[in-house]
PDB file of C-alpha atoms in Angstrom:
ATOM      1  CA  UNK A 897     -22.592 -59.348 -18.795  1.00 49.00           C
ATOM      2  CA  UNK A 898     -19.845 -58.113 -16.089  1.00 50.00           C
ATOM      3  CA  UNK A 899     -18.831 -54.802 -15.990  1.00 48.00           C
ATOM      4  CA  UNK A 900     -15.562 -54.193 -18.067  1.00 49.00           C
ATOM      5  CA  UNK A 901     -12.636 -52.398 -16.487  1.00 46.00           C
ATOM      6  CA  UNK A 902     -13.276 -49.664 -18.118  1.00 48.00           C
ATOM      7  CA  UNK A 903     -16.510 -49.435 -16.659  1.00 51.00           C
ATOM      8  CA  UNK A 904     -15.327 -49.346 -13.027  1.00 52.00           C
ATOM      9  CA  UNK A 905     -12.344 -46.953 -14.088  1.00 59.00           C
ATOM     10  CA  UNK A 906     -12.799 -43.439 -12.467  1.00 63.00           C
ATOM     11  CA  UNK A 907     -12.161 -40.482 -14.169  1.00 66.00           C
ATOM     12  CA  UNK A 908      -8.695 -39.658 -14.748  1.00 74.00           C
ATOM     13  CA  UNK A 909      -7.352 -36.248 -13.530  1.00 73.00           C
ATOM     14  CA  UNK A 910      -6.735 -35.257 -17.527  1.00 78.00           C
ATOM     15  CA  UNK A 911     -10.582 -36.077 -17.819  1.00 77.00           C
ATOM     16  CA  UNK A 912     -11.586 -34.199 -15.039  1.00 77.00           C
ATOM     17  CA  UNK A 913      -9.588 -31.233 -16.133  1.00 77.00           C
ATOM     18  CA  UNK A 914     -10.729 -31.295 -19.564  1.00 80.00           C
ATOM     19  CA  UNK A 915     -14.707 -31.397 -17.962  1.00 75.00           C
ATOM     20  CA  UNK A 916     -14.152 -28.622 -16.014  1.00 75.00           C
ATOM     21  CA  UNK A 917     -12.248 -26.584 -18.797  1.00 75.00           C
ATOM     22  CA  UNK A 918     -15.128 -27.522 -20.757  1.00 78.00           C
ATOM     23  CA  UNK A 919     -17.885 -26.444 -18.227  1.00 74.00           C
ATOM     24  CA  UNK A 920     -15.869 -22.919 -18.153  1.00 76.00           C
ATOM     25  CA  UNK A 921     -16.014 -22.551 -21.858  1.00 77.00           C
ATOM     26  CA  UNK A 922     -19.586 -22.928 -22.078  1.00 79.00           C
ATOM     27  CA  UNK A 923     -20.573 -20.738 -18.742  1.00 77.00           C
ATOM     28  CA  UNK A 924     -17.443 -18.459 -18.946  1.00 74.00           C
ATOM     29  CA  UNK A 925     -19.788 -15.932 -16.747  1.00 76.00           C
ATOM     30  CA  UNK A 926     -19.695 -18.025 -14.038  1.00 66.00           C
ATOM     31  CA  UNK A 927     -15.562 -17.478 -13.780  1.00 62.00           C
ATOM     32  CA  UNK A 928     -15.874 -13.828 -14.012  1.00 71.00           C
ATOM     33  CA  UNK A 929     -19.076 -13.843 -11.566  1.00 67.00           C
ATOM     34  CA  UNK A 930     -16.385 -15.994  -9.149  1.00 68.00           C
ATOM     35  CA  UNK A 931     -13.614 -13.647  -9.725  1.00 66.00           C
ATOM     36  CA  UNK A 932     -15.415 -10.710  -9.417  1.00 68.00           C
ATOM     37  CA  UNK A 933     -16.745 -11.696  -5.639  1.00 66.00           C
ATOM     38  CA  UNK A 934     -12.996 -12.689  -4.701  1.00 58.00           C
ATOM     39  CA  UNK A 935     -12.350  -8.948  -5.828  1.00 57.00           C
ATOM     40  CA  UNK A 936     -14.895  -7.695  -3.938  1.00 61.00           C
ATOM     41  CA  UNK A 937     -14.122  -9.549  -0.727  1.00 61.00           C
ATOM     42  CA  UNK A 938     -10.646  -8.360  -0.987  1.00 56.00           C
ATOM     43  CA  UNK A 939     -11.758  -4.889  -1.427  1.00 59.00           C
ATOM     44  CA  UNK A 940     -14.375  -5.118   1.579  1.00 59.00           C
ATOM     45  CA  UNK A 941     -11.121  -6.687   3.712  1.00 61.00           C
ATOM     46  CA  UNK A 942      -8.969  -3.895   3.251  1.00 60.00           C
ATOM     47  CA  UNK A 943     -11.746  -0.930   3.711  1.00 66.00           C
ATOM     48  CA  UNK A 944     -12.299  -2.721   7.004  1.00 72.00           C
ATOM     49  CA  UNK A 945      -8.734  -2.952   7.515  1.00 69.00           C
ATOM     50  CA  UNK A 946      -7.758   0.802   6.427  1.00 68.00           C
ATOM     51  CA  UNK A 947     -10.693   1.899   8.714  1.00 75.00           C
ATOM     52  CA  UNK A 948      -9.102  -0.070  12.233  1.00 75.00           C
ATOM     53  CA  UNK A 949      -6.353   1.653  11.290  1.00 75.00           C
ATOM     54  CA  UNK A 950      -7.570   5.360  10.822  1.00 76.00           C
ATOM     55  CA  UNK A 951      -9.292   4.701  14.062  1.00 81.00           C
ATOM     56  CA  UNK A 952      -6.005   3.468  15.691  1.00 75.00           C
ATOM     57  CA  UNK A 953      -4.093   6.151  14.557  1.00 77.00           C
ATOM     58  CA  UNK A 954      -6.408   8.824  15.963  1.00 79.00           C
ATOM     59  CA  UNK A 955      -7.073   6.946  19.786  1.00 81.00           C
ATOM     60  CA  UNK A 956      -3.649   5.747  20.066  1.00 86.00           C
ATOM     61  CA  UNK A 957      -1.319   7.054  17.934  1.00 87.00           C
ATOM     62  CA  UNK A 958       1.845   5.278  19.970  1.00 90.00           C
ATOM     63  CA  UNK A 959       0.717   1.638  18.967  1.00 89.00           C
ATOM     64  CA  UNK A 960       1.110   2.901  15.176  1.00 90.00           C
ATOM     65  CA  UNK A 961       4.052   4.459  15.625  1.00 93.00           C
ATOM     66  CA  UNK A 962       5.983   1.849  17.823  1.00 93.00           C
ATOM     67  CA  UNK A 963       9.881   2.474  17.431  1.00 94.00           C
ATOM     68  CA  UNK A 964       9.728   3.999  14.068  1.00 96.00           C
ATOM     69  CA  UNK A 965      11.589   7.428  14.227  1.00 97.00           C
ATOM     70  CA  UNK A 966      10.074  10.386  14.659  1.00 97.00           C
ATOM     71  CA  UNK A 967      10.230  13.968  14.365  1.00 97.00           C
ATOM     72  CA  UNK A 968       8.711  17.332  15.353  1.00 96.00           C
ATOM     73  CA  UNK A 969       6.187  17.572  17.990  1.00 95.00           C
ATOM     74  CA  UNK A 970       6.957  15.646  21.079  1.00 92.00           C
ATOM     75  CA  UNK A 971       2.892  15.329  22.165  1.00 89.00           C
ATOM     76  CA  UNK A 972       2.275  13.354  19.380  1.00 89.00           C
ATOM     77  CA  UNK A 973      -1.882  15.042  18.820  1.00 91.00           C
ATOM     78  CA  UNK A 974      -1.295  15.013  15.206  1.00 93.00           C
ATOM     79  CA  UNK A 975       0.227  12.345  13.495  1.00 95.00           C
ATOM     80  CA  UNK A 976       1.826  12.663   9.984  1.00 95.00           C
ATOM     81  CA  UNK A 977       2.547   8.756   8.659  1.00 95.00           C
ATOM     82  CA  UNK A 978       4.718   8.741   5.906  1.00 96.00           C
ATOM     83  CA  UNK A 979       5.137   5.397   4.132  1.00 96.00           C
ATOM     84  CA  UNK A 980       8.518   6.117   2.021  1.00 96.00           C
ATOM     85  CA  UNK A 981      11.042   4.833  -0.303  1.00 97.00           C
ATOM     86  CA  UNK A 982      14.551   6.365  -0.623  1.00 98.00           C
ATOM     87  CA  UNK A 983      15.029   5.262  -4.306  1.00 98.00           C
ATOM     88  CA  UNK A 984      11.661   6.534  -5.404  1.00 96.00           C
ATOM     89  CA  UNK A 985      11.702   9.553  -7.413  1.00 95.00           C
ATOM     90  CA  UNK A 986       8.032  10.864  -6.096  1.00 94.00           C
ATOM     91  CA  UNK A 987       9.239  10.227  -2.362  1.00 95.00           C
ATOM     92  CA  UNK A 988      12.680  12.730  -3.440  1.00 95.00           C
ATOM     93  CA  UNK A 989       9.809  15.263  -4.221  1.00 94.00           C
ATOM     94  CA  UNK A 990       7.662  14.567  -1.171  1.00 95.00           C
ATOM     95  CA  UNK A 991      10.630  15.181   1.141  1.00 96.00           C
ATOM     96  CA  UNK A 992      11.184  18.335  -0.108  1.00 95.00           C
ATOM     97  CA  UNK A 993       7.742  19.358   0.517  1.00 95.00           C
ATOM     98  CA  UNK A 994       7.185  17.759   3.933  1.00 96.00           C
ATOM     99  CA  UNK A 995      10.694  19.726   4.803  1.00 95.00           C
ATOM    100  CA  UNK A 996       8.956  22.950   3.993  1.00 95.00           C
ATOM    101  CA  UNK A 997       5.580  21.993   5.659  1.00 96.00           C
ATOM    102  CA  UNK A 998       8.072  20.777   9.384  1.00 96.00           C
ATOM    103  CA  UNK A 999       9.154  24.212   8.875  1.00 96.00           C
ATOM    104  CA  UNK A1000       6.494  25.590  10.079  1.00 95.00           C
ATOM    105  CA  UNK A1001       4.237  23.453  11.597  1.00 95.00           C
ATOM    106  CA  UNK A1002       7.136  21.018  13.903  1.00 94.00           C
ATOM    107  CA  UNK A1003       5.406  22.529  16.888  1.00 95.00           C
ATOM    108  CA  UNK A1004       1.613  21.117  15.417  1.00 95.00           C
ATOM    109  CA  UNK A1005       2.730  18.075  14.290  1.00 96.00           C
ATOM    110  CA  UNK A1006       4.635  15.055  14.432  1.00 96.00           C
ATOM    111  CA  UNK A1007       6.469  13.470  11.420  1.00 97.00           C
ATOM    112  CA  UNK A1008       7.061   9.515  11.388  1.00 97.00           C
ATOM    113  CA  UNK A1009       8.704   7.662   8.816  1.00 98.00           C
ATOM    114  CA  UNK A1010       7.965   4.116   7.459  1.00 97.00           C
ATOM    115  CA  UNK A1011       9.985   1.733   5.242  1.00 98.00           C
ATOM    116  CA  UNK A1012       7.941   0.480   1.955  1.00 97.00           C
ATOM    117  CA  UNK A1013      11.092  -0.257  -0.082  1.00 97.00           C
ATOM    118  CA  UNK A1014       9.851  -1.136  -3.515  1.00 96.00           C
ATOM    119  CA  UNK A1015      12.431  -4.015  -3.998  1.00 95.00           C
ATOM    120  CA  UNK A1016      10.895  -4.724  -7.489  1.00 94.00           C
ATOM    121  CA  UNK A1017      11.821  -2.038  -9.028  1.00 96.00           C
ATOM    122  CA  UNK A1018      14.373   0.074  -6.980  1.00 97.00           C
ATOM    123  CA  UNK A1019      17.760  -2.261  -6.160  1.00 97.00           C
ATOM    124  CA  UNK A1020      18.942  -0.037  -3.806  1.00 98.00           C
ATOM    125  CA  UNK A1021      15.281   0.480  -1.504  1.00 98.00           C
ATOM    126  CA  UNK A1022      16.093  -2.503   1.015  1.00 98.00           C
ATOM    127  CA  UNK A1023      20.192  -1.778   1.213  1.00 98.00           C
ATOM    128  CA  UNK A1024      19.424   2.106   1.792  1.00 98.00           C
ATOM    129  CA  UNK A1025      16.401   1.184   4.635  1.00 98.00           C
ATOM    130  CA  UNK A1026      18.481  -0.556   6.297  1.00 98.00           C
ATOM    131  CA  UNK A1027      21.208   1.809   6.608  1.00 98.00           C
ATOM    132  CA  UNK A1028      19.003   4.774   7.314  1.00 98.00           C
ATOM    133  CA  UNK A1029      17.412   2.227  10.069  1.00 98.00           C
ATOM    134  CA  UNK A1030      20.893   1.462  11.627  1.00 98.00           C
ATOM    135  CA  UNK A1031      21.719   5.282  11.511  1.00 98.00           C
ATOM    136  CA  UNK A1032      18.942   5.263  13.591  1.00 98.00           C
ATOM    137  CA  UNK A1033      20.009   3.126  16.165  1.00 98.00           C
ATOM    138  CA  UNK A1034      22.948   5.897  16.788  1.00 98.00           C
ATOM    139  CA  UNK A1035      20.101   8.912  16.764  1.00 97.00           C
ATOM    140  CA  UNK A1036      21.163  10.205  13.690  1.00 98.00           C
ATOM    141  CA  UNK A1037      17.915   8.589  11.356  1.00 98.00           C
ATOM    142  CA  UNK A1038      17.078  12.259  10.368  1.00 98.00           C
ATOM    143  CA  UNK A1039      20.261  12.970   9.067  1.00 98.00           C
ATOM    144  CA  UNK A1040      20.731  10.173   7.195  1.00 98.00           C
ATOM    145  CA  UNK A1041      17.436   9.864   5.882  1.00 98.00           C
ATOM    146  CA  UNK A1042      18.261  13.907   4.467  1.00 97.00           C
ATOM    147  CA  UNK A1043      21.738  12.651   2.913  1.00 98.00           C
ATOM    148  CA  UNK A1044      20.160   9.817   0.899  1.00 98.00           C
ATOM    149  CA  UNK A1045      17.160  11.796  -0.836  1.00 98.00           C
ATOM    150  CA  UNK A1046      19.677  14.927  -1.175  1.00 97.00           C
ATOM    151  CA  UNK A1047      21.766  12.118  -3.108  1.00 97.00           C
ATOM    152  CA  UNK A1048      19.631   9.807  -4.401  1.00 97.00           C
ATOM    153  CA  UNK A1049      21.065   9.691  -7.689  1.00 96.00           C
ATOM    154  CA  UNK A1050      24.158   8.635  -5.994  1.00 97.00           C
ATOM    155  CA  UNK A1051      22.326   5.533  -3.426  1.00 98.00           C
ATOM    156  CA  UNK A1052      24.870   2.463  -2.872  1.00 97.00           C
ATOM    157  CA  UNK A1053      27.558   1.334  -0.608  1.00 98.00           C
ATOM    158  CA  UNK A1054      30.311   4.222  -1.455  1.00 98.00           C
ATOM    159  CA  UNK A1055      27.280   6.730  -0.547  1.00 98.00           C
ATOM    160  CA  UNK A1056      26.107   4.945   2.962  1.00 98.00           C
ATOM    161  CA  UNK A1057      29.710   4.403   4.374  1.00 98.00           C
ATOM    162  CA  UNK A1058      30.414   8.183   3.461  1.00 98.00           C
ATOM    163  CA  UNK A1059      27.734   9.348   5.205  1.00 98.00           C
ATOM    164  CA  UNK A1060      28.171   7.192   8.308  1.00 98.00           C
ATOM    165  CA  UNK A1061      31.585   8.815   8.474  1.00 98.00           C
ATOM    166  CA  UNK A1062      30.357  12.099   7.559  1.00 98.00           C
ATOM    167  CA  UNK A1063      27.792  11.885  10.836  1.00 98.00           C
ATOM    168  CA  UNK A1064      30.336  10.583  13.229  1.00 98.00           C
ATOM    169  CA  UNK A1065      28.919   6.766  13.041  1.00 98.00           C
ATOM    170  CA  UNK A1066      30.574   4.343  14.817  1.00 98.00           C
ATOM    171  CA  UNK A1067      30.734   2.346  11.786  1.00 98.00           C
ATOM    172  CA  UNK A1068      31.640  -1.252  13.403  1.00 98.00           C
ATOM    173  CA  UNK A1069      28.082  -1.066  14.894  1.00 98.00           C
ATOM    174  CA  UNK A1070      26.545   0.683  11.901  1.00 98.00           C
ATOM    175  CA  UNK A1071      27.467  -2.038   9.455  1.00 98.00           C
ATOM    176  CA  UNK A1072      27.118  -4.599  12.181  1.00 98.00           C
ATOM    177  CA  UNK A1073      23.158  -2.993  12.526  1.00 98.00           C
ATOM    178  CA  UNK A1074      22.156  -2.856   9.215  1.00 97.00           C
ATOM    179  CA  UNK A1075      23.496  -6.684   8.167  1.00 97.00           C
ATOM    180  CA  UNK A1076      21.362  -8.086  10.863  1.00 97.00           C
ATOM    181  CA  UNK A1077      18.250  -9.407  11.908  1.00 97.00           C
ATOM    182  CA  UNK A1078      17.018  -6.538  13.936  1.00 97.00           C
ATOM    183  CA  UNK A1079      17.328  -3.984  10.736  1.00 98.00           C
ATOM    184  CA  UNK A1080      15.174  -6.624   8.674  1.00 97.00           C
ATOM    185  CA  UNK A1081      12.457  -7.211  10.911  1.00 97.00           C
ATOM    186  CA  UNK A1082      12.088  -3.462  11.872  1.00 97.00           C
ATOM    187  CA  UNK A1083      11.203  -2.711   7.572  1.00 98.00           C
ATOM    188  CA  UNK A1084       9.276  -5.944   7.333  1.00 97.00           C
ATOM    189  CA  UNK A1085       7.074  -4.839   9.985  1.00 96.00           C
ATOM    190  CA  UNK A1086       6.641  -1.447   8.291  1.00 96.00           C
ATOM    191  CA  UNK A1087       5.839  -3.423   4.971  1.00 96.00           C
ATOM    192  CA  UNK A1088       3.465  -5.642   6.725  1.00 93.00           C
ATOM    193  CA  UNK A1089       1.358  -2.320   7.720  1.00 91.00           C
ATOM    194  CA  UNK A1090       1.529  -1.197   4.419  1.00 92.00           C
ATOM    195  CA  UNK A1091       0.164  -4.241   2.817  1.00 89.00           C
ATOM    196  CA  UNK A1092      -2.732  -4.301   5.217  1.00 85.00           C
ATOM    197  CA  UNK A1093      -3.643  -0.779   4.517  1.00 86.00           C
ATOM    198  CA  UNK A1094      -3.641  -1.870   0.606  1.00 85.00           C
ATOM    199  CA  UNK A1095      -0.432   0.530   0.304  1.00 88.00           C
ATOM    200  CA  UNK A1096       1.101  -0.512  -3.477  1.00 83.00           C
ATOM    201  CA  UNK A1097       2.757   2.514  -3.718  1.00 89.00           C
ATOM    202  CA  UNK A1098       4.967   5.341  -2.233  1.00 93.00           C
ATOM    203  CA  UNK A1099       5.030   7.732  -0.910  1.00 94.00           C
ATOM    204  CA  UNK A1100       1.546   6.887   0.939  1.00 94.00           C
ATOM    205  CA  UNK A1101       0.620   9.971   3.665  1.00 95.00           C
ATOM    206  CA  UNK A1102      -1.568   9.882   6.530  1.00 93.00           C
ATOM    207  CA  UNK A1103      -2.477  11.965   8.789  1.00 93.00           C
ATOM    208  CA  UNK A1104      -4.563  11.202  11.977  1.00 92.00           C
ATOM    209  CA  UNK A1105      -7.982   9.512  10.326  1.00 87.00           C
ATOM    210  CA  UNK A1106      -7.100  11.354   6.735  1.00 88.00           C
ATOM    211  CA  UNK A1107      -5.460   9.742   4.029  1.00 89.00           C
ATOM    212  CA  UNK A1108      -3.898  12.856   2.143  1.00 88.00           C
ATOM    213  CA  UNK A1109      -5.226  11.338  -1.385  1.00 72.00           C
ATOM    214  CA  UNK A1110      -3.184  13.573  -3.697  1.00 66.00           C
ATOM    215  CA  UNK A1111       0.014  12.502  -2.601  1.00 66.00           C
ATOM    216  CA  UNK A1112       3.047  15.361  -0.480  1.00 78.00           C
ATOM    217  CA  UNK A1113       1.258  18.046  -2.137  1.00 89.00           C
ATOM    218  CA  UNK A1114       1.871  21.318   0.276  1.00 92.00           C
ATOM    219  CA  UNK A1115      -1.859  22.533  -0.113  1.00 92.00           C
ATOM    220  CA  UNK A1116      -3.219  19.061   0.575  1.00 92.00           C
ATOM    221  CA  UNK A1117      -1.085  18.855   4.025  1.00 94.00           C
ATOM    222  CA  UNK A1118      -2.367  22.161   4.714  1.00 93.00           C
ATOM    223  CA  UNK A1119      -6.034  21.194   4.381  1.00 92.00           C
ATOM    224  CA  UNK A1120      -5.841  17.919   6.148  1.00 92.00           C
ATOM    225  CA  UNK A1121      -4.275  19.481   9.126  1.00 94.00           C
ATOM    226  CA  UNK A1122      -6.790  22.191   8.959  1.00 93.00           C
ATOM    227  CA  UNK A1123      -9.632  19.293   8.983  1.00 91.00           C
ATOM    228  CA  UNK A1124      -8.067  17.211  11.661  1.00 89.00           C
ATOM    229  CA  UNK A1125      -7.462  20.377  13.576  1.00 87.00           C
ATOM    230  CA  UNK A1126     -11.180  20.984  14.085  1.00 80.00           C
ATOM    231  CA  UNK A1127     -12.969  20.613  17.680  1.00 71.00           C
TER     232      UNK A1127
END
């Protein structure tokens, strides 16, 4: 007897979907096994990642840095990377701290700022980067940067043009900075770093080869420059 169409059909993509479905249900291990090595290869990805980095941030410092601003010591021996966020609450604290640790130790060490705007959560993260970024472009990041976690209760557009004026901005060029490309790029690349390094959240310290795990904590700065400070 000839075949019947049915019989020559292929599956249909429902069919196939519902066999697969099916073959999870019944081995519903074999999802969690799969998941579970995606995890794991993730993990193992950004270890490797994190540890180029620590290792690139204590033979050349400069390539990490690149044109993000600086401040304190000019020989650049000892690093401090601060991935930041003005709107964050935690990063208002940190600055406080890392204010009172520059105090005394600008001639040890040198204080860099990245951008890791948490856009999710914070509406004002991107529009205050990119201000503080084309403050920059006029040498007066620092000051800025001060202004907006002294006010960050305050962050928007009344509170960025005041302080341009306030620092003697011209503010053609500021607003014309921090509307265009340049501005955007500059925190993108700062965000792509922070991804690689597995950085979800802020603010996210490092200095030399150390992560400071315990967050701007004055005690923990003083003990990783104290370790990194060692022959």
């Amino acid at each position: 007897m000839p075949p019947t169409k049915a019989d020559n059909s292929k599956p249909t993509d429902s069919e196939l979907e519902a066999k697969v479905l099916q073959v999870i249900r019944n081995n519903p291990q074999v999802l969690v096994e799969s998941l579970q090595a995606y995890q794991q290869k993730q993990a193992d990805q950004q270890q490797q990642a994190q540890k180029a980095f620590l290792e690139q941030m204590k033979s050349n410092p400069k390539a990490v840095i690149g044109d993000s601003p600086t401040t304190g010591a000019k020989e650049q021996k000892i690093v401090l990377l601060e991935f930041s966020d003005f709107q964050c609450p935690y990063c208002s604290k940190a600055h406080e701290t890392l204010k009172q640790f520059m105090a005394t130790r600008q001639n040890q060490v040198t204080l860099v700022y990245k951008h890791l705007p948490l856009t999710q959560i914070h509406p004002e993260a991107m529009p205050s980067a990119k201000a503080a970024w084309a403050a920059g472009q006029q040498g007066k990041f620092w000051e800025f940067h001060d202004a907006l976690f002294e006010n960050q209760q305050n962050l928007g557009e009344p509170l960025y043009v005041a302080t341009a004026k306030a620092l003697n901005l011209d503010l053609k060029r500021f607003d014309q900075d921090r509307n265009g490309q340049a501005a955007s790029a500059a925190i993108q690349k700062d965000v792509e770093m922070a991804e690689k390094l597995g950085v979800t959240g802020t603010p996210f310290l490092i200095m030399n080869d150390q992560v400071i795990a315990n967050g701007a904590q004055l005690d923990s700065l003083e003990a990783a420059l104290k370790q990194v400070s060692q022959p």
